[in-house]
PDB file of C-alpha atoms and ligand atoms in Angstrom:
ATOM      1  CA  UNK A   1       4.291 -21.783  16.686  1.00 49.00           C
ATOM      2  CA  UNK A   2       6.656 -23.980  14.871  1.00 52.00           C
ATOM      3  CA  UNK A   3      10.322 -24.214  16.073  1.00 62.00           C
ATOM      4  CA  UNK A   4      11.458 -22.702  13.109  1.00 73.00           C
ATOM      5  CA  UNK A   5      13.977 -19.725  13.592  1.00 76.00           C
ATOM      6  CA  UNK A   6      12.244 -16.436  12.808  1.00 84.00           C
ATOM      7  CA  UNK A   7      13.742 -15.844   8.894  1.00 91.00           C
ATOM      8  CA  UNK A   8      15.973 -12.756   9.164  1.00 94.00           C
ATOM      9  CA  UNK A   9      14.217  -9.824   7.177  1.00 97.00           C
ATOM     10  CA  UNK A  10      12.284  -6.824   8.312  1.00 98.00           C
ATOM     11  CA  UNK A  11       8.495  -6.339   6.781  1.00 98.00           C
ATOM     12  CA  UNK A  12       6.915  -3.523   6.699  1.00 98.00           C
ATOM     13  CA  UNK A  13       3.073  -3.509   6.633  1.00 98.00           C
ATOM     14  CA  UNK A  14       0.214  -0.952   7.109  1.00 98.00           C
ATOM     15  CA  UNK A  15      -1.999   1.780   5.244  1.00 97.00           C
ATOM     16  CA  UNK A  16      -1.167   3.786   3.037  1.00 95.00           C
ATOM     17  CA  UNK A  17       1.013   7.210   4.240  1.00 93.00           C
ATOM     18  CA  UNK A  18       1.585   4.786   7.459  1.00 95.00           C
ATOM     19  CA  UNK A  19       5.276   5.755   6.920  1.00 95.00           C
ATOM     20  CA  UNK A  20       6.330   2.209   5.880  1.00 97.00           C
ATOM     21  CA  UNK A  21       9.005   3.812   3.173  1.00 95.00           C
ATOM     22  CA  UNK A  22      10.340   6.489   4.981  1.00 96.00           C
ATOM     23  CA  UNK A  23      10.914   4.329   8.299  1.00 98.00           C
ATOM     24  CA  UNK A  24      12.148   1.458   5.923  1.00 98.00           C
ATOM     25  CA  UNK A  25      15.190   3.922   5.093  1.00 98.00           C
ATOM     26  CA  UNK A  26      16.118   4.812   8.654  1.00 98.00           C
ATOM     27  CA  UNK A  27      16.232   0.997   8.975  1.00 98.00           C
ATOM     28  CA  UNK A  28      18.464   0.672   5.816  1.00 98.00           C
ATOM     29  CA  UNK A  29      20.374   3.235   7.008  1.00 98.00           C
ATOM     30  CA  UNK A  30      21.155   2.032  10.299  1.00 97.00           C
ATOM     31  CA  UNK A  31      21.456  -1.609   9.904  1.00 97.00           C
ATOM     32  CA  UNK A  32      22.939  -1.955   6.406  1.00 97.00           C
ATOM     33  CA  UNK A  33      20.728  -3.784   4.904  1.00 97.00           C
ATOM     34  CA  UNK A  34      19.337  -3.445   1.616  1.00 98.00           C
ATOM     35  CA  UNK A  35      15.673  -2.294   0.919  1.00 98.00           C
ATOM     36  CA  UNK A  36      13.691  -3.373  -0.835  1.00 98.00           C
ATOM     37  CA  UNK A  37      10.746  -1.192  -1.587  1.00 97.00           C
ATOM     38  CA  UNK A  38       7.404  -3.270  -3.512  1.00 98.00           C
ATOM     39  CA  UNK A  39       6.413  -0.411  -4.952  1.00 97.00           C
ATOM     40  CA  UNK A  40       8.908   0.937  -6.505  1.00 96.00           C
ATOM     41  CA  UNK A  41      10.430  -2.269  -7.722  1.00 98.00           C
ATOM     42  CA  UNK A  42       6.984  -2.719  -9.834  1.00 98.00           C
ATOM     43  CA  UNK A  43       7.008   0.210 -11.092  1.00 98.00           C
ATOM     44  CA  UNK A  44      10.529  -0.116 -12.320  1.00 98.00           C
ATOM     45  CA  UNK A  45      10.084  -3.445 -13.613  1.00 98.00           C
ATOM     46  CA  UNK A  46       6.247  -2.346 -15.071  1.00 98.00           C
ATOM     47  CA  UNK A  47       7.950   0.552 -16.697  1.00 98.00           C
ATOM     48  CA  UNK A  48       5.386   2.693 -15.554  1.00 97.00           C
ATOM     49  CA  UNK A  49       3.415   4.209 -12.343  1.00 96.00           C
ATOM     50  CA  UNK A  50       1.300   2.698 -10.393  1.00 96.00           C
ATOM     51  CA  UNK A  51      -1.305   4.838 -11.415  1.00 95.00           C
ATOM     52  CA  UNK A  52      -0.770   4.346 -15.059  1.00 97.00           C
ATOM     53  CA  UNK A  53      -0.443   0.660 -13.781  1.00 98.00           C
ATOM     54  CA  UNK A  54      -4.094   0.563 -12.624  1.00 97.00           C
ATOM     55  CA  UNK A  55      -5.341   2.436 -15.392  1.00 97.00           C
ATOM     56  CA  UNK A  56      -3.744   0.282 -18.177  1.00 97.00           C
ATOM     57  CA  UNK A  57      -4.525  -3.135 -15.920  1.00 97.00           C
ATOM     58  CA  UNK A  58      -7.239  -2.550 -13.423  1.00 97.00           C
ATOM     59  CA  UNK A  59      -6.427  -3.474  -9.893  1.00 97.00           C
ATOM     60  CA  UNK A  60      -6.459  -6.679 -10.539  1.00 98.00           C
ATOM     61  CA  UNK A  61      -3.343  -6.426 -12.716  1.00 98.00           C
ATOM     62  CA  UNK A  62      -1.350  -4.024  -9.762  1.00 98.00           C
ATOM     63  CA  UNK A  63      -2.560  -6.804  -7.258  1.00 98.00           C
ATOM     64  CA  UNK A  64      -1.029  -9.803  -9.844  1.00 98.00           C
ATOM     65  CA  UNK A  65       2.517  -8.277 -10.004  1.00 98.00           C
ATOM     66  CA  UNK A  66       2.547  -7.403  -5.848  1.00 98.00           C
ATOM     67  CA  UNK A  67       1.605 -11.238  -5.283  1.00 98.00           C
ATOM     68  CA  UNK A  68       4.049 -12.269  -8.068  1.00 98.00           C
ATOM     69  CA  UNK A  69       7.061 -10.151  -6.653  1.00 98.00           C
ATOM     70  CA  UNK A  70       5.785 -11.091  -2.967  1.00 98.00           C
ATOM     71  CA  UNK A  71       6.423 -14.835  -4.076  1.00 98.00           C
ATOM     72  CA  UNK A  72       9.659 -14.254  -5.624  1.00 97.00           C
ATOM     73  CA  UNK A  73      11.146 -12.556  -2.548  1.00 97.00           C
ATOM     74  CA  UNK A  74       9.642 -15.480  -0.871  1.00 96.00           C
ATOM     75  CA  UNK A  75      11.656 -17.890  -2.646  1.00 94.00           C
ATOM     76  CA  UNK A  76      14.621 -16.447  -3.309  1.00 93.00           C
ATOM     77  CA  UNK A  77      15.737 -17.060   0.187  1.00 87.00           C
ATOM     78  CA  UNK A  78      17.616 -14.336   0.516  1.00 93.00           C
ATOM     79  CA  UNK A  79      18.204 -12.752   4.442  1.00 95.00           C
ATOM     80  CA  UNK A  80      18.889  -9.568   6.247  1.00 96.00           C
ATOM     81  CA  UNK A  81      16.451  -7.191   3.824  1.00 98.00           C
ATOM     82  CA  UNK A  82      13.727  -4.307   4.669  1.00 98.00           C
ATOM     83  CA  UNK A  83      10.855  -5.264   2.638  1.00 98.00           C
ATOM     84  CA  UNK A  84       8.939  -2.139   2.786  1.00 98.00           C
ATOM     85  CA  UNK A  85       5.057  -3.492   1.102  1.00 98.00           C
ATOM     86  CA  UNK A  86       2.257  -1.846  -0.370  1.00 97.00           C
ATOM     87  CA  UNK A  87      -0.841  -1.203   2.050  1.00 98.00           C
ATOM     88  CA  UNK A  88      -2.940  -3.313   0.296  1.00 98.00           C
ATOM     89  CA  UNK A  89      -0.734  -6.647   0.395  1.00 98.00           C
ATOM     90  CA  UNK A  90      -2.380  -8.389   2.817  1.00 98.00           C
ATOM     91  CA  UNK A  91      -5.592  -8.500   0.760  1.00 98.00           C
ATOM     92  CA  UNK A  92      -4.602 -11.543  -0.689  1.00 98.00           C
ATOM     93  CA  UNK A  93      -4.270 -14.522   2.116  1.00 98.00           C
ATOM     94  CA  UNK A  94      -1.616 -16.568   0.617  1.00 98.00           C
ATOM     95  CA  UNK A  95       0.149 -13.151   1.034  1.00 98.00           C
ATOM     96  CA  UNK A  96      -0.388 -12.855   4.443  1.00 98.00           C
ATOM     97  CA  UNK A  97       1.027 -16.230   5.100  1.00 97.00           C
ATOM     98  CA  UNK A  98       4.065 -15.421   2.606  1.00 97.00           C
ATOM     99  CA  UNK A  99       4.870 -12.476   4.680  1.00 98.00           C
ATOM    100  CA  UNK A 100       4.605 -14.785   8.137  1.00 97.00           C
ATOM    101  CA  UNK A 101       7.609 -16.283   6.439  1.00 96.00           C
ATOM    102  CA  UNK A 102       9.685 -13.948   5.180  1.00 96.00           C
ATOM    103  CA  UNK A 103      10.839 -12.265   8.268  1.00 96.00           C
ATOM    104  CA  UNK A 104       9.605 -10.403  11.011  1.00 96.00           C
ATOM    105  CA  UNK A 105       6.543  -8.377  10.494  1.00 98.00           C
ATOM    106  CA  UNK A 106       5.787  -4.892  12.228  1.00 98.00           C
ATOM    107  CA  UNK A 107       2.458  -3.046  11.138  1.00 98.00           C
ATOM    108  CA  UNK A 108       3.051   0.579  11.095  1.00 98.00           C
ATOM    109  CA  UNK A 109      -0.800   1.818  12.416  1.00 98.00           C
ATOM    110  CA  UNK A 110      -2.062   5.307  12.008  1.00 96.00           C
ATOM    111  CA  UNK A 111      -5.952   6.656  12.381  1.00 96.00           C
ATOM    112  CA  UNK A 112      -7.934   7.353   9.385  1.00 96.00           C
ATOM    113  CA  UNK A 113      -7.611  11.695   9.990  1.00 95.00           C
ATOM    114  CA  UNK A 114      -3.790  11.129  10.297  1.00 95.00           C
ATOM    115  CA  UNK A 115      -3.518   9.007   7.030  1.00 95.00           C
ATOM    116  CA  UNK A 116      -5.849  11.571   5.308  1.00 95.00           C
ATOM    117  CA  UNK A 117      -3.301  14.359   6.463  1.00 93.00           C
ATOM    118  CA  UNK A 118      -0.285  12.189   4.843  1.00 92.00           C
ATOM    119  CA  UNK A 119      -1.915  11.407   1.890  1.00 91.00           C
ATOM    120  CA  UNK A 120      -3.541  14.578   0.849  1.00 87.00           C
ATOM    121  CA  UNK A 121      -0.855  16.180  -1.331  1.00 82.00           C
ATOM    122  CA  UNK A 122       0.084  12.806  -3.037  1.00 81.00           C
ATOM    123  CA  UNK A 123      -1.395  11.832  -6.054  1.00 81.00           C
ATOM    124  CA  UNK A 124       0.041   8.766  -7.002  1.00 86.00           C
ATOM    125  CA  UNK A 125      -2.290   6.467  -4.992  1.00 91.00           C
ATOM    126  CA  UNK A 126      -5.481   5.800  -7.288  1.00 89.00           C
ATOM    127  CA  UNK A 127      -7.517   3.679  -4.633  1.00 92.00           C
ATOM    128  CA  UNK A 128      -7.656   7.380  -2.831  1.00 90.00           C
ATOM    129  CA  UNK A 129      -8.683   9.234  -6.369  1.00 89.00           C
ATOM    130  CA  UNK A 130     -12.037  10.021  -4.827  1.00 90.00           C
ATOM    131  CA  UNK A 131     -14.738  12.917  -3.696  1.00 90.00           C
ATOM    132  CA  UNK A 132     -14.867  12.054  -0.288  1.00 92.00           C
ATOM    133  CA  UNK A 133     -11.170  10.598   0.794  1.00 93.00           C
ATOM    134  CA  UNK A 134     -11.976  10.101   4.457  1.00 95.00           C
ATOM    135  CA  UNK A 135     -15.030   7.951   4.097  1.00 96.00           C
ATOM    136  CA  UNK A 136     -12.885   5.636   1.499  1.00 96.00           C
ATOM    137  CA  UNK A 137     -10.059   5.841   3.955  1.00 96.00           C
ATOM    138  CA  UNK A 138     -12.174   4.925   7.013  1.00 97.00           C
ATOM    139  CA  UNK A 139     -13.950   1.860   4.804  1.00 97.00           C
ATOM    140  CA  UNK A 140     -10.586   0.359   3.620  1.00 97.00           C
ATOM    141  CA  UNK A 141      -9.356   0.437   7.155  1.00 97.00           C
ATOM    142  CA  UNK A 142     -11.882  -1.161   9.287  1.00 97.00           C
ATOM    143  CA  UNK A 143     -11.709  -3.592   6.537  1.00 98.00           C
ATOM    144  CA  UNK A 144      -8.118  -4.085   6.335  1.00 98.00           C
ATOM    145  CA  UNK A 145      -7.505  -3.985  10.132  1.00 98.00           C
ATOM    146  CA  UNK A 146      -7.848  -7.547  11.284  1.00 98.00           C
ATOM    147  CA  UNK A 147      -5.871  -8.489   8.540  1.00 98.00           C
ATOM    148  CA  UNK A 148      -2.639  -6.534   9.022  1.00 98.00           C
ATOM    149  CA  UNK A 149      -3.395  -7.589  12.845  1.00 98.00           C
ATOM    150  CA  UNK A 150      -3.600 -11.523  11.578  1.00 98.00           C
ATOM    151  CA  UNK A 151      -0.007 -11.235   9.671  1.00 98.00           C
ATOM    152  CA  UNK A 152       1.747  -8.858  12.485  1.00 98.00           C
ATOM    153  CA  UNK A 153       3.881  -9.792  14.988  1.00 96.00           C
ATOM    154  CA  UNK A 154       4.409  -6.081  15.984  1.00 97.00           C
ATOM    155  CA  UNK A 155       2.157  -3.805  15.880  1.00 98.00           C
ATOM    156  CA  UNK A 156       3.573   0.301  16.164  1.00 98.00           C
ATOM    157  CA  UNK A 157       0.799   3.363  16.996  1.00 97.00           C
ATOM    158  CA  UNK A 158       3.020   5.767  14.653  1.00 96.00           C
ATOM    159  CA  UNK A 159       0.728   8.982  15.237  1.00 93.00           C
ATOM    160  CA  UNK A 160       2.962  10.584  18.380  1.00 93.00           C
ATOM    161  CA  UNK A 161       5.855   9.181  17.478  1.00 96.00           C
ATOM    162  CA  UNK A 162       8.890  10.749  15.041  1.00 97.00           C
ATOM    163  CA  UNK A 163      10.538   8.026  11.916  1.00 97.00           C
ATOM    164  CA  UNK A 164      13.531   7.921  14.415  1.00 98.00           C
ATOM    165  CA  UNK A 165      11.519   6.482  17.054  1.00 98.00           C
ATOM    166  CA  UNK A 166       9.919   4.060  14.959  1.00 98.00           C
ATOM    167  CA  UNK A 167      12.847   2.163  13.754  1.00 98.00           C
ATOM    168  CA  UNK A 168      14.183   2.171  17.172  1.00 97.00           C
ATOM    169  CA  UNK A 169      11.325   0.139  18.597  1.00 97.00           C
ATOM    170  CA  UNK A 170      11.213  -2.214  15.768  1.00 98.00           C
ATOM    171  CA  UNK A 171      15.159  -2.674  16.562  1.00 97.00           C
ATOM    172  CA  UNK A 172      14.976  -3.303  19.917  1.00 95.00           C
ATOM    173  CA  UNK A 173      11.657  -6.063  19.513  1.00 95.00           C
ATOM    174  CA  UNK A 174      13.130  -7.806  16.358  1.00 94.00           C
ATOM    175  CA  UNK A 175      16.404  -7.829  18.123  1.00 91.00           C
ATOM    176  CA  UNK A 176      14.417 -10.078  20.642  1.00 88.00           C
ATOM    177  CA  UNK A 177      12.392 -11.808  18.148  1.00 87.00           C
ATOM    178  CA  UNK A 178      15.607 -12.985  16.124  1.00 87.00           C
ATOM    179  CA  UNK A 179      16.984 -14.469  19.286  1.00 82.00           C
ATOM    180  CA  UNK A 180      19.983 -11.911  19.842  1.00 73.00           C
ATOM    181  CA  UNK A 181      20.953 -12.780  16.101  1.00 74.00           C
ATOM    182  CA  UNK A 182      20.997  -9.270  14.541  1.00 75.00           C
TER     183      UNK A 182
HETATM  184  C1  S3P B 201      -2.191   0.558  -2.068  1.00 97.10           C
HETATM  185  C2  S3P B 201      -1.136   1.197  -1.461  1.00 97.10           C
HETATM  186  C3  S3P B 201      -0.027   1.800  -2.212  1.00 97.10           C
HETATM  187  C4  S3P B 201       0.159   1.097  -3.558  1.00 97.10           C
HETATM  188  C5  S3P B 201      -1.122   1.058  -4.310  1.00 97.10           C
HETATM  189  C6  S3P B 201      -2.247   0.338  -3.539  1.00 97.10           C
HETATM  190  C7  S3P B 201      -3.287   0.025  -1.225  1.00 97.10           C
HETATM  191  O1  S3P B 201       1.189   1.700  -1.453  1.00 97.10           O
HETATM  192  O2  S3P B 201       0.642  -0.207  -3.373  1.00 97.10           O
HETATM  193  O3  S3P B 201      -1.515   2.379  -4.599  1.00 97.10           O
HETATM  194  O4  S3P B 201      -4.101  -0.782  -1.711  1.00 97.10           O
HETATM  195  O5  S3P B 201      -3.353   0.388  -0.022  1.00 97.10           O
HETATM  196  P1  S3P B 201       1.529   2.589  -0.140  1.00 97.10           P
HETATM  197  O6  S3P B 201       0.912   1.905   1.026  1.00 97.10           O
HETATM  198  O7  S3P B 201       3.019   2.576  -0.076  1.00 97.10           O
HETATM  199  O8  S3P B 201       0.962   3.938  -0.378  1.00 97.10           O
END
């Protein structure tokens, strides 16, 4: 570890219908702070959904603006933000290490049946648009698992526990983490 001081934001990383937005708000709510959700910021600024995003651009053109916004959050400098992400940030490695420095990072973790169950009725997720959800789900985790692990430094179980309980934990650790400073 460097001696640099831990940058004060809050990341959110993890699959998809991990609860990354919805625990994002409680954290918004309780500390203040203002959130900042990926997703919805490219769609607003893309003018369209991320489904009609993929469709019109391919993945590869969703995956451009993420990295692009990523790197402007980055640089901005700005402190004392939720930065709730989309599940498939961490693809990308220079994100990984962007995230590392933007703030604390807590991976929200949930098992493949669980994330099925959450996802199910949505249907603005196109990487899930497919005949046999649970096998793609299963895939894109085991393959996306040691890479949320690699850009972590908390990792949350969320299947037993309530949105409530969630942002309390990641309170009390990134209390700790910021030295006292929050
Ligand atoms: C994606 C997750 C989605 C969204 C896009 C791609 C992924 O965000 O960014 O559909 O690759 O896992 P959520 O994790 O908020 O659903």
């Amino acid at each position: 570890m460097s001696g640099e001081p831990l940058r004060e934001n809050l990341v959110l990383i993890g699959f998809m219908g991990c609860g990354k937005s919805t625990v994002g708000r409680i954290l918004h709510q309780i500390l203040g702070w203002p959130l900042v959700d990926m997703d919805g910021l490219i769609e607003q600024r893309a003018g369209m959904g991320i489904p009609a995003i993929f469709a019109a651009e391919g993945e590869a053109g969703f995956r451009r603006r993420e990295s692009e916004l990523l790197a402007e959050l980055e640089t901005d400098g700005m402190a004392k933000r939720i930065i709730a992400t989309g599940g498939g940030v961490v693809i990308n490695p220079e994100n990984r290490a962007r995230l590392r420095r933007l703030g604390y990072v807590i991976w929200l973790r949930a098992p493949a049946k669980t994330v099925l169950a959450r996802t199910s009725r949505s249907h603005d997720r196109p990487l899930l648009h497919t005949e046999k959800p649970l096998e793609r789900i299963q895939t894109m985790l085991a393959e996306r698992m040691p890479l949320y692990e690699e850009t972590a430094h908390l990792e949350i179980e969320t299947s037993d526990l309530s949105a409530d309980e969630i942002a309390t934990g990641i309170l009390e650790s990134a209390r700790y983490d910021f030295g006292g400073r929050m």
